[in-house]
């Protein structure tokens, strides 16, 4: 199984591809220096298999590598950050 998380700026979302098929996405909007994550959705066929966590980890890692901050408006991403405090410093205003 291959898992890839990539930014799709044309669609304003990070996507998770599992074996080259779209398994889910997290939509966002950009403000200066910040990525506001607004919604996360995982295909029902991939729920309960770690796809959501892989998507959250991948998007937060990419935001960090770009030197940006995150505003986790999506409850799933906010909960992921709470469970993984290594990402807490990425939260804008946090």
mmCIF file of C-alpha atoms in Angstrom:
data_model
loop_
_atom_site.group_PDB
_atom_site.id
_atom_site.type_symbol
_atom_site.label_atom_id
_atom_site.label_comp_id
_atom_site.label_asym_id
_atom_site.label_seq_id
_atom_site.Cartn_x
_atom_site.Cartn_y
_atom_site.Cartn_z
ATOM 1 C CA UNK A 1 0.000 0.000 0.000
ATOM 2 C CA UNK A 2 1.384 3.409 -0.960
ATOM 3 C CA UNK A 3 0.227 6.524 0.863
ATOM 4 C CA UNK A 4 0.897 10.043 -0.403
ATOM 5 C CA UNK A 5 -0.274 13.348 1.047
ATOM 6 C CA UNK A 6 0.006 16.246 -1.366
ATOM 7 C CA UNK A 7 -1.108 19.833 -1.558
ATOM 8 C CA UNK A 8 -3.517 20.598 -4.394
ATOM 9 C CA UNK A 9 -3.483 24.416 -4.431
ATOM 10 C CA UNK A 10 -5.830 24.577 -7.435
ATOM 11 C CA UNK A 11 -8.549 22.931 -5.306
ATOM 12 C CA UNK A 12 -7.450 24.538 -2.002
ATOM 13 C CA UNK A 13 -6.963 21.229 -0.269
ATOM 14 C CA UNK A 14 -4.474 18.646 0.884
ATOM 15 C CA UNK A 15 -5.276 15.217 -0.530
ATOM 16 C CA UNK A 16 -4.391 11.737 0.664
ATOM 17 C CA UNK A 17 -3.864 9.187 -2.080
ATOM 18 C CA UNK A 18 -3.800 5.518 -1.190
ATOM 19 C CA UNK A 19 -2.569 3.267 -3.982
ATOM 20 C CA UNK A 20 -3.043 6.237 -6.360
ATOM 21 C CA UNK A 21 -6.741 6.649 -5.450
ATOM 22 C CA UNK A 22 -8.173 9.650 -3.615
ATOM 23 C CA UNK A 23 -8.959 8.513 -0.067
ATOM 24 C CA UNK A 24 -9.698 11.904 1.479
ATOM 25 C CA UNK A 25 -8.882 15.576 1.683
ATOM 26 C CA UNK A 26 -8.645 18.583 3.978
ATOM 27 C CA UNK A 27 -9.805 21.918 2.586
ATOM 28 C CA UNK A 28 -8.108 25.169 3.489
ATOM 29 C CA UNK A 29 -7.819 28.850 2.798
ATOM 30 C CA UNK A 30 -4.638 30.884 2.913
ATOM 31 C CA UNK A 31 -4.042 34.049 4.871
ATOM 32 C CA UNK A 32 -0.584 35.664 5.039
ATOM 33 C CA UNK A 33 1.744 33.066 6.590
ATOM 34 C CA UNK A 34 -1.155 30.898 7.711
ATOM 35 C CA UNK A 35 -3.119 27.923 6.439
ATOM 36 C CA UNK A 36 -6.674 27.829 7.809
ATOM 37 C CA UNK A 37 -7.826 24.185 7.669
ATOM 38 C CA UNK A 38 -11.610 24.264 7.435
ATOM 39 C CA UNK A 39 -12.821 20.700 6.781
ATOM 40 C CA UNK A 40 -11.506 17.148 6.579
ATOM 41 C CA UNK A 41 -13.248 14.319 4.795
ATOM 42 C CA UNK A 42 -12.211 10.661 4.441
ATOM 43 C CA UNK A 43 -13.846 8.273 2.000
ATOM 44 C CA UNK A 44 -15.968 5.798 4.012
ATOM 45 C CA UNK A 45 -13.983 2.895 2.524
ATOM 46 C CA UNK A 46 -10.857 4.198 4.313
ATOM 47 C CA UNK A 47 -12.324 5.249 7.668
ATOM 48 C CA UNK A 48 -10.956 3.511 10.731
ATOM 49 C CA UNK A 49 -7.733 2.579 8.924
ATOM 50 C CA UNK A 50 -5.576 5.555 9.882
ATOM 51 C CA UNK A 51 -6.114 7.556 6.684
ATOM 52 C CA UNK A 52 -7.327 10.612 8.600
ATOM 53 C CA UNK A 53 -4.330 10.577 10.912
ATOM 54 C CA UNK A 54 -1.967 10.119 7.947
ATOM 55 C CA UNK A 55 -3.603 13.076 6.190
ATOM 56 C CA UNK A 56 -3.362 15.267 9.303
ATOM 57 C CA UNK A 57 0.275 14.330 9.893
ATOM 58 C CA UNK A 58 1.182 14.919 6.255
ATOM 59 C CA UNK A 59 -0.487 18.294 5.948
ATOM 60 C CA UNK A 60 0.917 19.561 9.250
ATOM 61 C CA UNK A 61 4.402 18.409 8.280
ATOM 62 C CA UNK A 62 4.165 20.220 4.946
ATOM 63 C CA UNK A 63 2.870 23.405 6.592
ATOM 64 C CA UNK A 64 5.788 23.248 9.037
ATOM 65 C CA UNK A 65 8.332 22.686 6.256
ATOM 66 C CA UNK A 66 7.020 25.765 4.438
ATOM 67 C CA UNK A 67 7.483 27.852 7.587
ATOM 68 C CA UNK A 68 3.771 28.605 7.857
ATOM 69 C CA UNK A 69 1.360 28.393 10.780
ATOM 70 C CA UNK A 70 -1.986 26.615 10.982
ATOM 71 C CA UNK A 71 -5.429 27.619 12.191
ATOM 72 C CA UNK A 72 -7.257 24.323 12.836
ATOM 73 C CA UNK A 73 -10.919 25.300 12.349
ATOM 74 C CA UNK A 74 -11.670 21.688 11.454
ATOM 75 C CA UNK A 75 -12.410 19.738 14.673
ATOM 76 C CA UNK A 76 -10.579 16.660 13.382
ATOM 77 C CA UNK A 77 -7.324 18.563 12.775
ATOM 78 C CA UNK A 78 -7.673 20.390 16.109
ATOM 79 C CA UNK A 79 -8.112 17.044 17.909
ATOM 80 C CA UNK A 80 -5.135 15.561 16.055
ATOM 81 C CA UNK A 81 -2.934 18.454 17.227
ATOM 82 C CA UNK A 82 -4.147 17.943 20.813
ATOM 83 C CA UNK A 83 -3.146 14.259 20.596
ATOM 84 C CA UNK A 84 0.212 15.141 18.977
ATOM 85 C CA UNK A 85 1.690 18.063 20.916
ATOM 86 C CA UNK A 86 4.756 18.111 18.655
ATOM 87 C CA UNK A 87 2.536 20.122 16.265
ATOM 88 C CA UNK A 88 1.209 22.580 18.900
ATOM 89 C CA UNK A 89 3.839 25.203 18.035
ATOM 90 C CA UNK A 90 2.405 25.391 14.503
ATOM 91 C CA UNK A 91 -0.926 26.743 15.732
ATOM 92 C CA UNK A 92 -1.210 30.464 14.976
ATOM 93 C CA UNK A 93 -1.608 32.420 18.171
ATOM 94 C CA UNK A 94 -0.764 29.314 20.191
#
